[in-house]
Amino acid sequence: MSEQIYRSGFVSLIGRPNVGKSTLLNQLSGMHLAITSPKPQTTRALVRAIVTDDNSQIVFLDTPGMLRPKNRLGESMKASVHTAIREADVIAVLVDATAATAKQAYPGVPQKEGELLKLAFSRQVPVVLLLNKVDRVRKEALLPLIALYASAYSFAAILPVSARTGDGIDELLDQLRQLLPQGAPVFPADMVTDQTERSLTAELIREQILYHTEKEIPHGTAVTIESFEEPVDESGERLRAVIHAVITCERDTHKGILIGKGGSMLKQIGQDARQRIEQMLGCPCYLELFVKVREDWRNRPGMLRGLGFDDQN
Ligand SMILES: Nc1nc2c(ncn2[C@@H]2O[C@H](COP(=O)(O)OP(=O)(O)OP(=O)(O)O)[C@@H](O)[C@H]2O)c(=O)[nH]1
Ligand SMILES: [Mg+2]
């Protein structure tokens, strides 16, 4: 019997906003580590998911969707994509196959995708193309798309996947295991993410803001955890979590909308977030939300630092 070679390394998931990077990270890890939403620019900072088995350890990095920055927050998001590209042993570029195949003809790789691919191929590591959302695409429509990308770039693999249904995920994991360098695991076998319960809590609240509000409000909103208390019983078991969180928005009018008539919107956001926080923590949770206004916080270095956006590059 030949001896098994252990492989380990970092796989960065990059792509335009909304292509399904965070949904894929969650599917790969089997956990809700990265928030997702139908709105673009959901992810703001790197999220790592560690998938370990007997023969390999893969650290997946979810990144913000690549866009031209409009403010300092955008600069920080862009910098984190560059960090993820630098850190990668393999780069997985995601494309939304539903958007791509909706076009009548395939005139060429779209310019913005091209810029991203140029960046990916600037590193001397294997680049894998993932055509995501194939649950919504006819099989025949995929062939010209695959041919287009295959003729323009030398990908290590082109794989159709559905981050939502899990279709193609086993094939993806097999392929990545072959591309990763030989090496011992970097993280303990039972470690699943670099996210703390505190940061996951803040993100779960922001996820509900993304679902319940519209237009510029979700993008101009940040969530911070002011206090996170966890009373325990005599055996040290956590009884509950008592969490105070602040939602920072950019205008008084936004604050009004976030609070809603008689507090109804804030109540709804709080209820939905609390359910998910309880699932994540595995204990009851008391959640209190406050709304504050800080004009133009997305351009204020002090605010951004306070929100944890200064250590991405
Ligand atoms: N039908 C279908 N929808 C998907 C699939 N993957 C993701 N989506 C949906 O696409 C939307 C965007 O998904 P996200 O995972 O938040 O996308 P993202 O690339 O992380 O977006 P940003 O963080 O904004 O860059 C959500 O509504 C997802 O449910 C898929 O395989 N099939
Ligand atoms: Mg995302």
Tab-separated table of C-alpha atoms and ligand atoms in Angstrom:
chain	number	residue	atom	x	y	z
A	1	MET	CA	0.000	0.000	0.000
A	2	SER	CA	1.407	3.416	-0.945
A	3	GLU	CA	1.759	5.930	1.853
A	4	GLN	CA	-0.785	8.786	1.785
A	5	ILE	CA	0.671	12.213	1.145
A	6	TYR	CA	-0.762	14.963	3.398
A	7	ARG	CA	-1.606	18.170	1.572
A	8	SER	CA	-2.482	21.562	3.020
A	9	GLY	CA	-2.826	25.142	1.935
A	10	PHE	CA	-4.915	28.211	1.286
A	11	VAL	CA	-7.601	28.506	-1.383
A	12	SER	CA	-8.875	32.042	-2.000
A	13	LEU	CA	-12.374	32.521	-3.398
A	14	ILE	CA	-12.496	35.661	-5.497
A	15	GLY	CA	-15.014	37.160	-7.894
A	16	ARG	CA	-17.330	40.034	-8.678
A	17	PRO	CA	-19.962	40.944	-6.040
A	18	ASN	CA	-22.896	38.553	-5.658
A	19	VAL	CA	-21.436	35.610	-7.596
A	20	GLY	CA	-21.856	33.326	-4.554
A	21	LYS	CA	-18.442	33.267	-2.829
A	22	SER	CA	-19.821	33.326	0.707
A	23	THR	CA	-22.534	30.783	-0.105
A	24	LEU	CA	-19.769	28.528	-1.432
A	25	LEU	CA	-17.633	29.016	1.689
A	26	ASN	CA	-20.612	27.983	3.815
A	27	GLN	CA	-21.341	24.969	1.602
A	28	LEU	CA	-17.692	23.862	1.792
A	29	SER	CA	-17.545	24.206	5.569
A	30	GLY	CA	-21.065	22.963	6.277
A	31	MET	CA	-21.555	25.988	8.542
A	32	HIS	CA	-22.939	29.515	8.289
A	33	LEU	CA	-19.605	31.286	8.748
A	34	ALA	CA	-20.035	34.017	6.152
A	35	ILE	CA	-23.178	36.080	5.775
A	36	THR	CA	-24.899	36.037	2.386
A	37	SER	CA	-27.607	38.114	0.755
A	38	PRO	CA	-29.145	38.853	-2.633
A	39	LYS	CA	-27.550	42.313	-2.428
A	40	PRO	CA	-24.041	42.904	-3.801
A	41	GLN	CA	-21.200	43.931	-1.438
A	42	THR	CA	-22.350	41.782	1.439
A	43	THR	CA	-18.882	40.638	2.514
A	44	ARG	CA	-16.565	43.356	3.849
A	45	ALA	CA	-13.612	41.469	5.313
A	46	LEU	CA	-11.840	38.133	4.931
A	47	VAL	CA	-13.507	35.074	6.440
A	48	ARG	CA	-11.520	31.868	6.756
A	49	ALA	CA	-13.052	28.384	6.876
A	50	ILE	CA	-10.837	25.396	7.645
A	51	VAL	CA	-11.807	22.038	6.175
A	52	THR	CA	-9.703	19.189	7.569
A	53	ASP	CA	-9.799	15.461	6.785
A	54	ASP	CA	-7.376	12.511	7.072
A	55	ASN	CA	-5.394	13.516	3.982
A	56	SER	CA	-5.716	17.275	3.693
A	57	GLN	CA	-6.372	20.593	5.337
A	58	ILE	CA	-7.803	23.339	3.139
A	59	VAL	CA	-8.164	26.881	4.415
A	60	PHE	CA	-10.746	28.693	2.296
A	61	LEU	CA	-10.718	32.498	2.242
A	62	ASP	CA	-13.939	34.287	1.421
A	63	THR	CA	-13.302	37.787	0.082
A	64	PRO	CA	-15.361	40.926	-0.622
A	65	GLY	CA	-16.657	41.162	-4.181
A	66	MET	CA	-14.178	43.041	-6.361
A	67	LEU	CA	-15.364	46.577	-7.177
A	68	ARG	CA	-13.801	49.996	-7.777
A	69	PRO	CA	-13.577	51.549	-4.276
A	70	LYS	CA	-15.748	54.615	-3.642
A	71	ASN	CA	-14.584	55.273	-0.083
A	72	ARG	CA	-12.047	54.141	2.521
A	73	LEU	CA	-14.163	51.124	3.428
A	74	GLY	CA	-14.056	50.133	-0.255
A	75	GLU	CA	-10.254	50.566	-0.227
A	76	SER	CA	-10.028	48.256	2.762
A	77	MET	CA	-12.266	45.697	1.018
A	78	LYS	CA	-10.079	45.824	-2.089
A	79	ALA	CA	-6.934	45.469	0.025
A	80	SER	CA	-8.351	42.331	1.609
A	81	VAL	CA	-8.847	40.770	-1.838
A	82	HIS	CA	-5.179	41.468	-2.567
A	83	THR	CA	-4.205	39.901	0.760
A	84	ALA	CA	-6.206	36.790	-0.115
A	85	ILE	CA	-4.539	36.564	-3.518
A	86	ARG	CA	-1.079	36.904	-1.942
A	87	GLU	CA	-1.892	34.236	0.643
A	88	ALA	CA	-3.299	31.709	-1.837
A	89	ASP	CA	-1.787	28.368	-2.838
A	90	VAL	CA	-4.697	28.001	-5.238
A	91	ILE	CA	-7.009	30.771	-6.474
A	92	ALA	CA	-10.640	29.936	-7.230
A	93	VAL	CA	-12.319	32.565	-9.399
A	94	LEU	CA	-16.123	32.439	-9.306
A	95	VAL	CA	-18.357	33.533	-12.141
A	96	ASP	CA	-22.160	33.721	-11.993
A	97	ALA	CA	-23.107	31.342	-14.811
A	98	THR	CA	-26.726	32.556	-14.830
A	99	ALA	CA	-25.642	36.114	-15.615
A	100	ALA	CA	-23.068	34.975	-18.156
A	101	THR	CA	-25.384	32.610	-20.024
A	102	ALA	CA	-28.265	35.102	-20.015
A	103	LYS	CA	-26.424	37.002	-22.726
A	104	GLN	CA	-27.413	35.993	-26.236
A	105	ALA	CA	-23.889	35.645	-27.552
A	106	TYR	CA	-20.462	35.164	-25.997
A	107	PRO	CA	-18.497	38.090	-27.354
A	108	GLY	CA	-15.629	37.539	-24.936
A	109	VAL	CA	-14.684	37.546	-21.285
A	110	PRO	CA	-16.278	40.675	-19.715
A	111	GLN	CA	-13.779	43.426	-18.980
A	112	LYS	CA	-14.251	43.392	-15.206
A	113	GLU	CA	-13.854	39.625	-15.072
A	114	GLY	CA	-10.758	40.044	-17.240
A	115	GLU	CA	-9.193	42.473	-14.740
A	116	LEU	CA	-9.824	40.048	-11.924
A	117	LEU	CA	-8.358	37.150	-13.881
A	118	LYS	CA	-5.289	39.203	-14.715
A	119	LEU	CA	-4.772	39.731	-11.007
A	120	ALA	CA	-5.293	36.023	-10.273
A	121	PHE	CA	-2.827	34.941	-12.951
A	122	SER	CA	-0.236	37.464	-11.733
A	123	ARG	CA	0.655	34.909	-9.047
A	124	GLN	CA	2.385	31.710	-10.105
A	125	VAL	CA	-0.227	29.459	-8.492
A	126	PRO	CA	-2.952	27.302	-10.056
A	127	VAL	CA	-6.157	29.185	-10.896
A	128	VAL	CA	-9.457	27.291	-10.964
A	129	LEU	CA	-12.575	28.725	-12.613
A	130	LEU	CA	-15.888	27.965	-10.929
A	131	LEU	CA	-19.053	28.517	-12.937
A	132	ASN	CA	-21.498	28.958	-10.087
A	133	LYS	CA	-25.316	28.819	-9.821
A	134	VAL	CA	-25.597	25.952	-12.355
A	135	ASP	CA	-28.859	24.924	-10.642
A	136	ARG	CA	-30.337	27.779	-12.690
A	137	VAL	CA	-28.582	27.108	-16.006
A	138	ARG	CA	-29.301	24.651	-18.835
A	139	LYS	CA	-26.362	22.262	-19.317
A	140	GLU	CA	-26.044	23.134	-23.044
A	141	ALA	CA	-25.653	26.810	-22.192
A	142	LEU	CA	-22.548	26.036	-20.141
A	143	LEU	CA	-20.511	24.571	-22.991
A	144	PRO	CA	-19.877	27.824	-24.905
A	145	LEU	CA	-19.039	29.544	-21.620
A	146	ILE	CA	-16.482	26.872	-20.740
A	147	ALA	CA	-15.028	27.067	-24.262
A	148	LEU	CA	-14.746	30.865	-24.033
A	149	TYR	CA	-12.813	30.860	-20.764
A	150	ALA	CA	-10.706	27.813	-21.700
A	151	SER	CA	-9.526	29.490	-24.889
A	152	ALA	CA	-8.603	32.741	-23.131
A	153	TYR	CA	-6.767	31.472	-19.996
A	154	SER	CA	-4.900	28.384	-18.844
A	155	PHE	CA	-6.968	27.322	-15.853
A	156	ALA	CA	-5.899	24.320	-13.793
A	157	ALA	CA	-9.575	23.298	-13.975
A	158	ILE	CA	-12.969	24.679	-14.974
A	159	LEU	CA	-15.791	23.313	-12.847
A	160	PRO	CA	-19.544	23.925	-12.899
A	161	VAL	CA	-20.856	24.114	-9.316
A	162	SER	CA	-23.898	25.113	-7.348
A	163	ALA	CA	-22.931	26.673	-4.039
A	164	ARG	CA	-26.616	26.583	-3.118
A	165	THR	CA	-27.393	22.900	-3.751
A	166	GLY	CA	-23.890	21.477	-3.293
A	167	ASP	CA	-23.761	20.153	-6.833
A	168	GLY	CA	-20.137	19.735	-7.980
A	169	ILE	CA	-18.695	20.405	-4.513
A	170	ASP	CA	-17.149	16.925	-4.053
A	171	GLU	CA	-15.479	17.230	-7.454
A	172	LEU	CA	-14.197	20.667	-6.464
A	173	LEU	CA	-12.710	19.354	-3.205
A	174	ASP	CA	-11.059	16.417	-5.056
A	175	GLN	CA	-9.568	18.794	-7.592
A	176	LEU	CA	-8.275	21.231	-4.956
A	177	ARG	CA	-6.672	18.415	-2.950
A	178	GLN	CA	-4.656	17.484	-6.016
A	179	LEU	CA	-3.527	21.062	-6.594
A	180	LEU	CA	-2.470	21.858	-3.023
A	181	PRO	CA	1.168	21.580	-1.981
A	182	GLN	CA	2.401	18.755	0.182
A	183	GLY	CA	2.591	19.795	3.826
A	184	ALA	CA	1.438	19.288	7.385
A	185	PRO	CA	-1.780	20.909	8.665
A	186	VAL	CA	-1.340	24.510	9.774
A	187	PHE	CA	-4.337	24.693	12.122
A	188	PRO	CA	-5.588	22.274	14.788
A	189	ALA	CA	-7.875	19.597	13.280
A	190	ASP	CA	-10.899	20.819	15.253
A	191	MET	CA	-10.560	24.477	14.293
A	192	VAL	CA	-13.227	25.496	11.750
A	193	THR	CA	-12.754	29.254	11.391
A	194	ASP	CA	-10.802	32.325	12.455
A	195	GLN	CA	-14.051	34.148	13.271
A	196	THR	CA	-14.890	34.777	16.918
A	197	GLU	CA	-18.397	34.400	18.352
A	198	ARG	CA	-18.384	38.177	18.748
A	199	SER	CA	-17.582	38.882	15.099
A	200	LEU	CA	-20.048	36.226	13.904
A	201	THR	CA	-22.726	37.846	16.084
A	202	ALA	CA	-22.091	41.290	14.577
A	203	GLU	CA	-22.233	39.816	11.089
A	204	LEU	CA	-25.486	37.936	11.767
A	205	ILE	CA	-27.067	41.245	12.799
A	206	ARG	CA	-25.744	42.926	9.648
A	207	GLU	CA	-27.134	40.041	7.583
A	208	GLN	CA	-30.643	40.831	8.845
A	209	ILE	CA	-30.157	44.530	8.064
A	210	LEU	CA	-29.283	43.475	4.508
A	211	TYR	CA	-32.503	41.462	4.297
A	212	HIS	CA	-34.826	44.010	5.892
A	213	THR	CA	-33.629	47.340	4.452
A	214	GLU	CA	-33.119	48.716	0.968
A	215	LYS	CA	-30.985	50.966	-1.202
A	216	GLU	CA	-28.052	52.688	0.503
A	217	ILE	CA	-29.037	51.751	4.071
A	218	PRO	CA	-27.468	48.260	4.224
A	219	HIS	CA	-24.263	49.484	2.599
A	220	GLY	CA	-23.996	52.506	4.882
A	221	THR	CA	-24.465	50.463	8.042
A	222	ALA	CA	-21.986	48.799	10.383
A	223	VAL	CA	-22.512	46.695	13.498
A	224	THR	CA	-20.333	46.635	16.597
A	225	ILE	CA	-20.690	44.559	19.738
A	226	GLU	CA	-20.544	46.818	22.804
A	227	SER	CA	-20.755	44.048	25.370
A	228	PHE	CA	-21.023	40.280	25.291
A	229	GLU	CA	-21.663	38.672	28.647
A	230	GLU	CA	-21.949	34.949	29.212
A	231	PRO	CA	-23.131	33.906	32.676
A	232	VAL	CA	-22.228	30.268	33.435
A	233	ASP	CA	-23.607	27.678	35.888
A	234	GLU	CA	-21.525	25.894	38.604
A	235	SER	CA	-20.132	23.430	36.059
A	236	GLY	CA	-18.944	26.262	33.808
A	237	GLU	CA	-21.658	25.671	31.209
A	238	ARG	CA	-22.842	28.855	29.480
A	239	LEU	CA	-26.401	29.666	30.553
A	240	ARG	CA	-27.107	32.433	28.057
A	241	ALA	CA	-25.511	35.313	26.198
A	242	VAL	CA	-26.403	38.916	26.958
A	243	ILE	CA	-25.388	41.046	24.004
A	244	HIS	CA	-25.519	44.796	23.432
A	245	ALA	CA	-24.833	45.829	19.857
A	246	VAL	CA	-24.684	49.177	18.095
A	247	ILE	CA	-25.826	49.745	14.532
A	248	THR	CA	-24.024	52.738	13.048
A	249	CYS	CA	-25.641	54.442	10.078
A	250	GLU	CA	-24.901	57.586	8.101
A	251	ARG	CA	-27.999	59.798	8.448
A	252	ASP	CA	-30.852	60.613	10.792
A	253	THR	CA	-33.299	59.528	8.074
A	254	HIS	CA	-31.567	56.123	7.946
A	255	LYS	CA	-31.775	55.872	11.709
A	256	GLY	CA	-35.517	56.508	11.456
A	257	ILE	CA	-35.930	53.743	8.903
A	258	LEU	CA	-33.785	51.305	10.887
A	259	ILE	CA	-35.879	51.900	13.996
A	260	GLY	CA	-39.184	51.885	12.108
A	261	LYS	CA	-42.686	52.864	13.263
A	262	GLY	CA	-42.851	52.375	17.007
A	263	GLY	CA	-39.549	50.466	16.840
A	264	SER	CA	-41.021	47.786	14.571
A	265	MET	CA	-38.083	47.491	12.155
A	266	LEU	CA	-35.458	47.247	14.864
A	267	LYS	CA	-37.595	44.659	16.622
A	268	GLN	CA	-37.840	42.563	13.463
A	269	ILE	CA	-34.091	42.765	12.784
A	270	GLY	CA	-33.394	41.892	16.414
A	271	GLN	CA	-35.778	38.920	16.475
A	272	ASP	CA	-34.442	37.396	13.264
A	273	ALA	CA	-30.805	37.981	14.235
A	274	ARG	CA	-31.377	36.563	17.718
A	275	GLN	CA	-32.714	33.276	16.325
A	276	ARG	CA	-29.585	32.829	14.231
A	277	ILE	CA	-27.250	33.916	17.024
A	278	GLU	CA	-28.871	31.351	19.343
A	279	GLN	CA	-28.347	28.626	16.722
A	280	MET	CA	-24.702	29.637	16.391
A	281	LEU	CA	-23.998	29.923	20.137
A	282	GLY	CA	-26.139	26.958	21.168
A	283	CYS	CA	-27.672	28.858	24.085
A	284	PRO	CA	-30.451	31.397	24.656
A	285	CYS	CA	-29.552	34.975	23.830
A	286	TYR	CA	-30.756	38.345	25.025
A	287	LEU	CA	-30.003	40.890	22.325
A	288	GLU	CA	-30.304	44.644	22.642
A	289	LEU	CA	-29.755	46.895	19.619
A	290	PHE	CA	-29.018	50.628	19.559
A	291	VAL	CA	-28.826	52.827	16.473
A	292	LYS	CA	-26.260	55.637	16.173
A	293	VAL	CA	-25.556	58.129	13.409
A	294	ARG	CA	-21.961	58.834	12.291
A	295	GLU	CA	-21.951	60.801	9.074
A	296	ASP	CA	-19.582	59.492	6.447
A	297	TRP	CA	-18.154	56.797	8.744
A	298	ARG	CA	-17.051	54.846	5.666
A	299	ASN	CA	-14.388	57.506	5.096
A	300	ARG	CA	-13.285	58.026	8.707
A	301	PRO	CA	-10.098	56.142	9.587
A	302	GLY	CA	-10.832	56.213	13.333
A	303	MET	CA	-14.290	54.724	12.846
A	304	LEU	CA	-13.017	52.121	10.417
A	305	ARG	CA	-10.250	51.126	12.819
A	306	GLY	CA	-12.817	50.774	15.584
A	307	LEU	CA	-14.826	48.499	13.329
A	308	GLY	CA	-11.790	46.314	12.648
A	309	PHE	CA	-11.123	47.390	9.068
A	310	ASP	CA	-7.500	48.424	9.418
A	311	ASP	CA	-5.656	45.107	9.499
A	312	GLN	CA	-6.630	43.680	6.133
A	313	ASN	CA	-3.475	44.439	4.207
B	1	LIG	N1	-29.464	29.810	-7.531
B	1	LIG	C1	-28.327	29.976	-6.887
B	1	LIG	N2	-28.128	31.088	-6.153
B	1	LIG	C2	-26.945	31.231	-5.506
B	1	LIG	C3	-25.920	30.252	-5.596
B	1	LIG	N3	-24.875	30.701	-4.870
B	1	LIG	C4	-25.237	31.881	-4.340
B	1	LIG	N4	-26.485	32.208	-4.720
B	1	LIG	C5	-27.242	33.401	-4.349
B	1	LIG	O1	-26.560	34.545	-4.837
B	1	LIG	C6	-26.698	35.645	-3.928
B	1	LIG	C7	-25.332	36.165	-3.545
B	1	LIG	O2	-24.666	35.164	-2.789
B	1	LIG	P1	-23.423	35.522	-1.836
B	1	LIG	O3	-22.853	34.221	-1.400
B	1	LIG	O4	-23.819	36.507	-0.808
B	1	LIG	O5	-22.462	36.216	-2.925
B	1	LIG	P2	-21.006	36.834	-2.710
B	1	LIG	O6	-20.221	36.541	-3.930
B	1	LIG	O7	-20.428	36.390	-1.424
B	1	LIG	O8	-21.363	38.385	-2.662
B	1	LIG	P3	-20.486	39.618	-2.047
B	1	LIG	O9	-20.129	39.282	-0.650
B	1	LIG	O10	-21.432	40.762	-2.130
B	1	LIG	O11	-19.317	39.793	-2.962
B	1	LIG	C8	-27.504	35.107	-2.744
B	1	LIG	O12	-28.847	35.458	-2.928
B	1	LIG	C9	-27.296	33.609	-2.837
B	1	LIG	O13	-28.360	32.856	-2.277
B	1	LIG	C10	-26.169	29.083	-6.385
B	1	LIG	O14	-25.347	28.181	-6.531
B	1	LIG	N5	-27.377	29.011	-6.996
B	2	MG	MG	-19.832	37.474	0.199
